[in-house]
């Protein structure tokens, strides 16, 4: 939310000093709410002045550019400016920015050649001056504007400081969604004195005097049961005239990021930003039946909104309607049909309060979020309605001098006089004890009164009455009072003391311990990089990856169709991520630890989520087998986790396959399951070439999934006894064997594992080579060694012969030549 320092000044008894103004952002961040940015506005206007165009020549090198000679002061000083705007004419007075002018967007004018001609400054549009949004041409100034007068003097505006407050930081503070609330904080923080009487009882009495209480309003008001409306004010005003707002109002709206439209629309926005209460203004002639009724929407009822979108409503939504149709989606946005136009002369002003939860749900359901809904979602002060509607009336009469009230101020809703201020008992000792401070009772009371809390005291005990603008959210405990004292006086002034608490290590849940082991193991032993994808996916993403999901978990209010459901597996998104990475890298390895989401397996049950590990290996070189590499990583990973598994061909014998048998990406000849605890704990497959082709991925990809929940439930603590590194060298033996072209390498790996000898330290498949469709060779590796001695040459030769014999015994003969 953007806040204008000049606007805040309306509610403060004393002006900001230069130091206070310069540090306003820091002050609010430390005491009230986080400030995202602070910027100066309008300072550049003092550098830009009125100039007279005396001559215009065509640009020698560009047909769409012109050279304007402008006189910039009464001493006949002239400058030559390159200009591309089509609307400049001789004798026209325009805003001229000289070299060195700094604009809010960071641009500083410097001498520069434009198509071969140096421009000695710039002629400005309304958008460049930030006094409007028209950038189609140079702003034409009045003929009587004195040459040399600055734009600050011409528009009668002052430079302003604009503070950008993070909306998330004030979600719990509905009173801070207007300049009045921020000014109250500034008054307490800087001892400036908040003008609480600006919209006090005397002002309200003056405005109430304009009501025609003896005559009914042309528009009656009725709040029906079952709606989220807690109170509704309505006021009819005649003889208004729609025209542009005065410059001072436009300047303030522009300063806080709103585009001026016309006086009535601008008044509504101005009041909302000033006091924090949204207001809506109807064209009264478009209200049928002489009655406003707040009711539940009908099923399937439609309303064309002011932003030209159509809202499809349900009975869970509340609408403001006349006797024939809905006019407004309550608390969110008005309808196009009842909005004011340039011909409007009779208006009906609405100020209401709504329950915050239904407004948030309706806003989310119809996909429309507005400044009004943002405020109503927070829970506004019911007493703010009256201030809002009276302030609106005051501005309407100021901007439309002939406007007058017709009838009385209509109201329906809860009795505001019966809303009593809640109280919180506390004491000086309690507050100081909680904060760790030594504030006196006088200091505490002074701080609270600066925020408009009423405090009564008896010795050190106090009773704090909570003002209505703070009572809409829970404010019931002594700690809430202490927080107000602490933040206003400054947490930085509290002497830090180390807490006296027992320090015990945090014990991780078994599944978190497993995740930590995996995250440590894969980068170190498998050269994997961890990624994180979104837990949401769309139907298109599932279709692209060939994943079938019969009963998806759909979101009620998705942000986009690309993310409208929970992912049924980690595979589709990590496969899409690998497609993007394959455009830039020849090979890589990725893994992700996350959750997959599944619909309830039986009626009345709940949706389930499962923790999984997904691994992917990509190689652009089709001669490299990523599937074999993946299996070689997953086997030691299970061993590292202390889980005994069997690596077998995938069958339907074991329940809950992690990679569905009907997935289009499942390879018919390169798939393995890792079974343990009587179920499938992990699966690996090479992605089918046809799916890779449809995804336009060149090369080969292997994917694996491991279910972490069953492992976390059953895994025992595995102790790893200390084992020193061997002091004796090892020997590596490679040999190449002939393998059937269509056979699985897992069979060869199984044969290698069955070669038993305590001097065999390691075994692995290294590479494979296929010179033709009828020939296939695989290089395997054995590592021999002993922990007690150095193996002799004869020992190594004996082991090599035994390994060859073992392989040949099982049908894997050595490649000769």
mmCIF file of C-alpha atoms in Angstrom, residues 310-551:
data_model
loop_
_atom_site.group_PDB
_atom_site.id
_atom_site.type_symbol
_atom_site.label_atom_id
_atom_site.label_comp_id
_atom_site.label_asym_id
_atom_site.label_seq_id
_atom_site.Cartn_x
_atom_site.Cartn_y
_atom_site.Cartn_z
ATOM 1 C CA UNK A 310 -18.832 -11.439 -15.588
ATOM 2 C CA UNK A 311 -19.213 -12.929 -12.116
ATOM 3 C CA UNK A 312 -21.094 -16.234 -11.800
ATOM 4 C CA UNK A 313 -22.608 -16.220 -8.316
ATOM 5 C CA UNK A 314 -23.897 -18.789 -5.816
ATOM 6 C CA UNK A 315 -26.029 -18.512 -2.635
ATOM 7 C CA UNK A 316 -22.770 -18.324 -0.676
ATOM 8 C CA UNK A 317 -22.242 -14.839 -2.143
ATOM 9 C CA UNK A 318 -23.977 -11.707 -0.886
ATOM 10 C CA UNK A 319 -25.187 -9.063 -3.329
ATOM 11 C CA UNK A 320 -26.531 -5.519 -3.083
ATOM 12 C CA UNK A 321 -29.639 -5.516 -5.257
ATOM 13 C CA UNK A 322 -32.682 -3.484 -6.147
ATOM 14 C CA UNK A 323 -36.129 -5.044 -6.552
ATOM 15 C CA UNK A 324 -35.205 -6.549 -9.932
ATOM 16 C CA UNK A 325 -31.522 -7.383 -10.159
ATOM 17 C CA UNK A 326 -28.165 -7.555 -8.434
ATOM 18 C CA UNK A 327 -26.144 -4.332 -8.545
ATOM 19 C CA UNK A 328 -22.993 -5.112 -6.537
ATOM 20 C CA UNK A 329 -21.069 -8.182 -5.392
ATOM 21 C CA UNK A 330 -21.010 -7.234 -1.717
ATOM 22 C CA UNK A 331 -17.692 -5.857 -0.541
ATOM 23 C CA UNK A 332 -15.909 -6.632 -3.809
ATOM 24 C CA UNK A 333 -17.010 -4.711 -6.899
ATOM 25 C CA UNK A 334 -20.009 -2.904 -8.341
ATOM 26 C CA UNK A 335 -21.879 -3.770 -11.495
ATOM 27 C CA UNK A 336 -21.408 -1.960 -14.789
ATOM 28 C CA UNK A 337 -25.113 -1.227 -15.147
ATOM 29 C CA UNK A 338 -25.516 0.854 -11.974
ATOM 30 C CA UNK A 339 -22.227 2.765 -12.221
ATOM 31 C CA UNK A 340 -22.022 6.529 -12.613
ATOM 32 C CA UNK A 341 -21.583 8.050 -16.070
ATOM 33 C CA UNK A 342 -20.867 11.531 -17.378
ATOM 34 C CA UNK A 343 -24.645 12.160 -17.417
ATOM 35 C CA UNK A 344 -25.240 11.218 -13.769
ATOM 36 C CA UNK A 345 -26.945 13.908 -11.665
ATOM 37 C CA UNK A 346 -28.539 11.839 -8.866
ATOM 38 C CA UNK A 347 -26.471 9.471 -6.763
ATOM 39 C CA UNK A 348 -26.866 6.998 -3.921
ATOM 40 C CA UNK A 349 -23.871 6.573 -1.605
ATOM 41 C CA UNK A 350 -23.238 3.242 0.110
ATOM 42 C CA UNK A 351 -21.061 2.589 3.153
ATOM 43 C CA UNK A 352 -21.273 -0.837 4.760
ATOM 44 C CA UNK A 353 -19.433 -3.459 6.755
ATOM 45 C CA UNK A 354 -19.302 -7.147 5.931
ATOM 46 C CA UNK A 355 -18.097 -10.269 7.706
ATOM 47 C CA UNK A 356 -14.542 -10.807 6.588
ATOM 48 C CA UNK A 357 -14.525 -14.565 5.896
ATOM 49 C CA UNK A 358 -17.447 -14.654 3.397
ATOM 50 C CA UNK A 359 -15.949 -11.698 1.516
ATOM 51 C CA UNK A 360 -12.616 -13.498 1.187
ATOM 52 C CA UNK A 361 -14.315 -16.686 -0.009
ATOM 53 C CA UNK A 362 -16.466 -14.857 -2.559
ATOM 54 C CA UNK A 363 -13.490 -12.879 -3.836
ATOM 55 C CA UNK A 364 -11.499 -16.070 -4.280
ATOM 56 C CA UNK A 365 -14.397 -17.959 -5.866
ATOM 57 C CA UNK A 366 -15.139 -15.390 -8.580
ATOM 58 C CA UNK A 367 -11.443 -14.588 -9.068
ATOM 59 C CA UNK A 368 -11.728 -10.845 -8.371
ATOM 60 C CA UNK A 369 -9.616 -9.072 -5.765
ATOM 61 C CA UNK A 370 -10.015 -5.339 -5.256
ATOM 62 C CA UNK A 371 -8.923 -2.623 -2.861
ATOM 63 C CA UNK A 372 -12.365 -2.935 -1.247
ATOM 64 C CA UNK A 373 -12.231 -6.693 -0.742
ATOM 65 C CA UNK A 374 -8.692 -6.424 0.628
ATOM 66 C CA UNK A 375 -9.974 -4.123 3.353
ATOM 67 C CA UNK A 376 -13.209 -5.941 4.152
ATOM 68 C CA UNK A 377 -11.302 -9.237 4.436
ATOM 69 C CA UNK A 378 -9.407 -7.768 7.383
ATOM 70 C CA UNK A 379 -12.519 -6.918 9.444
ATOM 71 C CA UNK A 380 -13.288 -3.181 9.461
ATOM 72 C CA UNK A 381 -14.525 -1.112 12.390
ATOM 73 C CA UNK A 382 -18.375 -0.916 12.230
ATOM 74 C CA UNK A 383 -18.204 2.675 13.495
ATOM 75 C CA UNK A 384 -16.110 3.595 10.449
ATOM 76 C CA UNK A 385 -19.193 3.363 8.201
ATOM 77 C CA UNK A 386 -20.642 6.636 9.439
ATOM 78 C CA UNK A 387 -17.339 8.488 9.080
ATOM 79 C CA UNK A 388 -16.945 7.060 5.574
ATOM 80 C CA UNK A 389 -20.336 8.134 4.269
ATOM 81 C CA UNK A 390 -20.214 11.588 5.876
ATOM 82 C CA UNK A 391 -16.728 12.250 4.536
ATOM 83 C CA UNK A 392 -17.951 11.203 1.083
ATOM 84 C CA UNK A 393 -20.848 13.659 1.364
ATOM 85 C CA UNK A 394 -18.454 16.428 2.422
ATOM 86 C CA UNK A 395 -16.277 15.915 -0.640
ATOM 87 C CA UNK A 396 -19.250 15.629 -3.008
ATOM 88 C CA UNK A 397 -20.511 18.990 -1.774
ATOM 89 C CA UNK A 398 -17.028 20.505 -2.043
ATOM 90 C CA UNK A 399 -16.509 19.319 -5.622
ATOM 91 C CA UNK A 400 -20.150 19.799 -6.681
ATOM 92 C CA UNK A 401 -21.201 23.053 -4.913
ATOM 93 C CA UNK A 402 -24.854 22.665 -5.887
ATOM 94 C CA UNK A 403 -25.234 19.139 -4.496
ATOM 95 C CA UNK A 404 -27.711 18.600 -1.649
ATOM 96 C CA UNK A 405 -28.979 15.685 0.442
ATOM 97 C CA UNK A 406 -32.394 14.209 -0.323
ATOM 98 C CA UNK A 407 -34.119 12.558 2.638
ATOM 99 C CA UNK A 408 -32.615 11.009 5.723
ATOM 100 C CA UNK A 409 -29.543 8.864 6.185
ATOM 101 C CA UNK A 410 -30.832 5.287 5.821
ATOM 102 C CA UNK A 411 -29.395 2.461 7.937
ATOM 103 C CA UNK A 412 -30.100 -1.198 8.592
ATOM 104 C CA UNK A 413 -27.996 -3.622 10.566
ATOM 105 C CA UNK A 414 -26.757 -4.215 14.081
ATOM 106 C CA UNK A 415 -27.233 -1.478 16.674
ATOM 107 C CA UNK A 416 -23.930 0.388 16.760
ATOM 108 C CA UNK A 417 -24.739 1.992 20.125
ATOM 109 C CA UNK A 418 -24.815 -1.454 21.738
ATOM 110 C CA UNK A 419 -21.277 -2.292 20.622
ATOM 111 C CA UNK A 420 -19.281 -1.885 23.810
ATOM 112 C CA UNK A 421 -15.537 -1.428 23.898
ATOM 113 C CA UNK A 422 -13.760 -4.508 25.301
ATOM 114 C CA UNK A 423 -11.444 -4.014 28.262
ATOM 115 C CA UNK A 424 -8.219 -5.732 29.267
ATOM 116 C CA UNK A 425 -6.981 -5.726 32.885
ATOM 117 C CA UNK A 426 -3.233 -5.507 33.366
ATOM 118 C CA UNK A 427 -0.571 -4.065 35.611
ATOM 119 C CA UNK A 428 2.754 -2.278 35.338
ATOM 120 C CA UNK A 429 4.517 -5.318 36.787
ATOM 121 C CA UNK A 430 2.970 -7.674 34.250
ATOM 122 C CA UNK A 431 3.873 -5.496 31.264
ATOM 123 C CA UNK A 432 7.447 -4.879 32.414
ATOM 124 C CA UNK A 433 7.844 -8.537 33.315
ATOM 125 C CA UNK A 434 6.794 -9.653 29.866
ATOM 126 C CA UNK A 435 8.897 -7.065 28.018
ATOM 127 C CA UNK A 436 11.920 -7.103 30.305
ATOM 128 C CA UNK A 437 11.682 -3.341 30.818
ATOM 129 C CA UNK A 438 11.317 -0.811 33.637
ATOM 130 C CA UNK A 439 8.678 1.570 32.254
ATOM 131 C CA UNK A 440 6.777 3.694 34.721
ATOM 132 C CA UNK A 441 3.005 3.679 34.825
ATOM 133 C CA UNK A 442 2.979 7.218 33.438
ATOM 134 C CA UNK A 443 5.076 6.152 30.429
ATOM 135 C CA UNK A 444 2.818 3.168 29.744
ATOM 136 C CA UNK A 445 -0.384 5.228 29.973
ATOM 137 C CA UNK A 446 1.066 7.989 27.773
ATOM 138 C CA UNK A 447 2.012 5.434 25.111
ATOM 139 C CA UNK A 448 -1.411 3.800 25.081
ATOM 140 C CA UNK A 449 -3.272 7.121 25.036
ATOM 141 C CA UNK A 450 -1.219 8.156 22.005
ATOM 142 C CA UNK A 451 -2.870 5.224 20.205
ATOM 143 C CA UNK A 452 -6.321 6.318 21.461
ATOM 144 C CA UNK A 453 -6.626 3.594 24.102
ATOM 145 C CA UNK A 454 -8.496 4.694 27.218
ATOM 146 C CA UNK A 455 -6.731 3.749 30.454
ATOM 147 C CA UNK A 456 -8.011 3.857 34.036
ATOM 148 C CA UNK A 457 -5.595 3.057 36.866
ATOM 149 C CA UNK A 458 -5.719 2.046 40.512
ATOM 150 C CA UNK A 459 -2.246 1.970 42.048
ATOM 151 C CA UNK A 460 -0.205 -0.123 39.624
ATOM 152 C CA UNK A 461 -3.236 -1.920 38.212
ATOM 153 C CA UNK A 462 -4.783 -0.649 35.005
ATOM 154 C CA UNK A 463 -7.865 -1.298 32.904
ATOM 155 C CA UNK A 464 -7.363 -0.637 29.202
ATOM 156 C CA UNK A 465 -10.403 0.048 26.989
ATOM 157 C CA UNK A 466 -9.769 -1.039 23.416
ATOM 158 C CA UNK A 467 -10.889 1.460 20.725
ATOM 159 C CA UNK A 468 -13.367 0.114 18.180
ATOM 160 C CA UNK A 469 -10.867 0.322 15.302
ATOM 161 C CA UNK A 470 -8.621 -2.156 17.132
ATOM 162 C CA UNK A 471 -11.368 -4.374 18.564
ATOM 163 C CA UNK A 472 -12.379 -6.035 15.273
ATOM 164 C CA UNK A 473 -9.513 -8.495 15.621
ATOM 165 C CA UNK A 474 -8.730 -10.390 18.821
ATOM 166 C CA UNK A 475 -7.299 -8.002 21.386
ATOM 167 C CA UNK A 476 -8.100 -9.660 24.693
ATOM 168 C CA UNK A 477 -4.899 -10.417 26.573
ATOM 169 C CA UNK A 478 -2.443 -8.495 28.656
ATOM 170 C CA UNK A 479 0.236 -9.558 26.172
ATOM 171 C CA UNK A 480 -1.587 -7.609 23.447
ATOM 172 C CA UNK A 481 -1.355 -4.463 25.547
ATOM 173 C CA UNK A 482 2.308 -5.117 26.318
ATOM 174 C CA UNK A 483 3.035 -5.520 22.618
ATOM 175 C CA UNK A 484 1.600 -2.061 21.891
ATOM 176 C CA UNK A 485 3.785 -0.531 24.584
ATOM 177 C CA UNK A 486 6.875 -2.413 23.447
ATOM 178 C CA UNK A 487 6.639 -1.653 19.737
ATOM 179 C CA UNK A 488 5.803 2.065 20.135
ATOM 180 C CA UNK A 489 8.565 2.698 22.666
ATOM 181 C CA UNK A 490 10.901 0.552 20.572
ATOM 182 C CA UNK A 491 12.055 -3.015 20.987
ATOM 183 C CA UNK A 492 15.548 -1.759 20.286
ATOM 184 C CA UNK A 493 15.534 0.064 23.629
ATOM 185 C CA UNK A 494 15.063 -3.183 25.535
ATOM 186 C CA UNK A 495 18.301 -4.500 27.056
ATOM 187 C CA UNK A 496 18.935 -7.951 25.552
ATOM 188 C CA UNK A 497 19.281 -10.812 28.037
ATOM 189 C CA UNK A 498 20.191 -14.378 27.117
ATOM 190 C CA UNK A 499 17.283 -16.752 27.768
ATOM 191 C CA UNK A 500 17.738 -19.200 30.614
ATOM 192 C CA UNK A 501 16.410 -22.329 28.952
ATOM 193 C CA UNK A 502 17.660 -25.917 28.805
ATOM 194 C CA UNK A 503 19.321 -26.541 25.466
ATOM 195 C CA UNK A 504 18.478 -29.937 24.015
ATOM 196 C CA UNK A 505 19.101 -31.091 20.459
ATOM 197 C CA UNK A 506 16.072 -31.300 18.219
ATOM 198 C CA UNK A 507 15.240 -34.895 17.408
ATOM 199 C CA UNK A 508 14.316 -35.348 13.785
ATOM 200 C CA UNK A 509 11.428 -37.520 12.701
ATOM 201 C CA UNK A 510 12.523 -40.776 11.027
ATOM 202 C CA UNK A 511 11.379 -39.582 7.608
ATOM 203 C CA UNK A 512 13.383 -36.364 7.997
ATOM 204 C CA UNK A 513 16.446 -38.383 9.000
ATOM 205 C CA UNK A 514 16.036 -40.444 5.837
ATOM 206 C CA UNK A 515 15.639 -37.325 3.691
ATOM 207 C CA UNK A 516 18.828 -35.878 5.190
ATOM 208 C CA UNK A 517 20.729 -39.092 4.428
ATOM 209 C CA UNK A 518 19.478 -39.071 0.852
ATOM 210 C CA UNK A 519 20.346 -35.410 0.342
ATOM 211 C CA UNK A 520 23.881 -36.121 1.586
ATOM 212 C CA UNK A 521 24.378 -39.379 -0.291
ATOM 213 C CA UNK A 522 23.224 -38.560 -3.827
ATOM 214 C CA UNK A 523 25.439 -35.516 -4.532
ATOM 215 C CA UNK A 524 28.470 -37.217 -3.008
ATOM 216 C CA UNK A 525 28.139 -40.714 -4.464
ATOM 217 C CA UNK A 526 26.012 -40.133 -7.546
ATOM 218 C CA UNK A 527 26.833 -36.562 -8.677
ATOM 219 C CA UNK A 528 23.132 -35.631 -8.460
ATOM 220 C CA UNK A 529 21.766 -32.101 -8.137
ATOM 221 C CA UNK A 530 18.661 -31.471 -6.046
ATOM 222 C CA UNK A 531 15.711 -29.645 -7.599
ATOM 223 C CA UNK A 532 12.304 -28.514 -6.337
ATOM 224 C CA UNK A 533 9.267 -28.443 -8.589
ATOM 225 C CA UNK A 534 5.808 -27.118 -7.781
ATOM 226 C CA UNK A 535 3.337 -29.483 -6.075
ATOM 227 C CA UNK A 536 0.754 -28.320 -8.629
ATOM 228 C CA UNK A 537 0.376 -29.411 -12.235
ATOM 229 C CA UNK A 538 -2.172 -28.991 -15.013
ATOM 230 C CA UNK A 539 -3.942 -31.421 -17.306
ATOM 231 C CA UNK A 540 -1.673 -30.339 -20.161
ATOM 232 C CA UNK A 541 1.441 -31.262 -18.188
ATOM 233 C CA UNK A 542 0.068 -34.722 -17.441
ATOM 234 C CA UNK A 543 -0.905 -35.260 -21.073
ATOM 235 C CA UNK A 544 2.535 -34.177 -22.303
ATOM 236 C CA UNK A 545 4.229 -36.731 -20.038
ATOM 237 C CA UNK A 546 1.693 -39.493 -20.796
ATOM 238 C CA UNK A 547 0.567 -39.727 -17.166
ATOM 239 C CA UNK A 548 -3.005 -40.913 -16.596
ATOM 240 C CA UNK A 549 -4.825 -39.648 -13.527
ATOM 241 C CA UNK A 550 -8.396 -40.964 -13.293
ATOM 242 C CA UNK A 551 -9.446 -39.092 -10.157
#
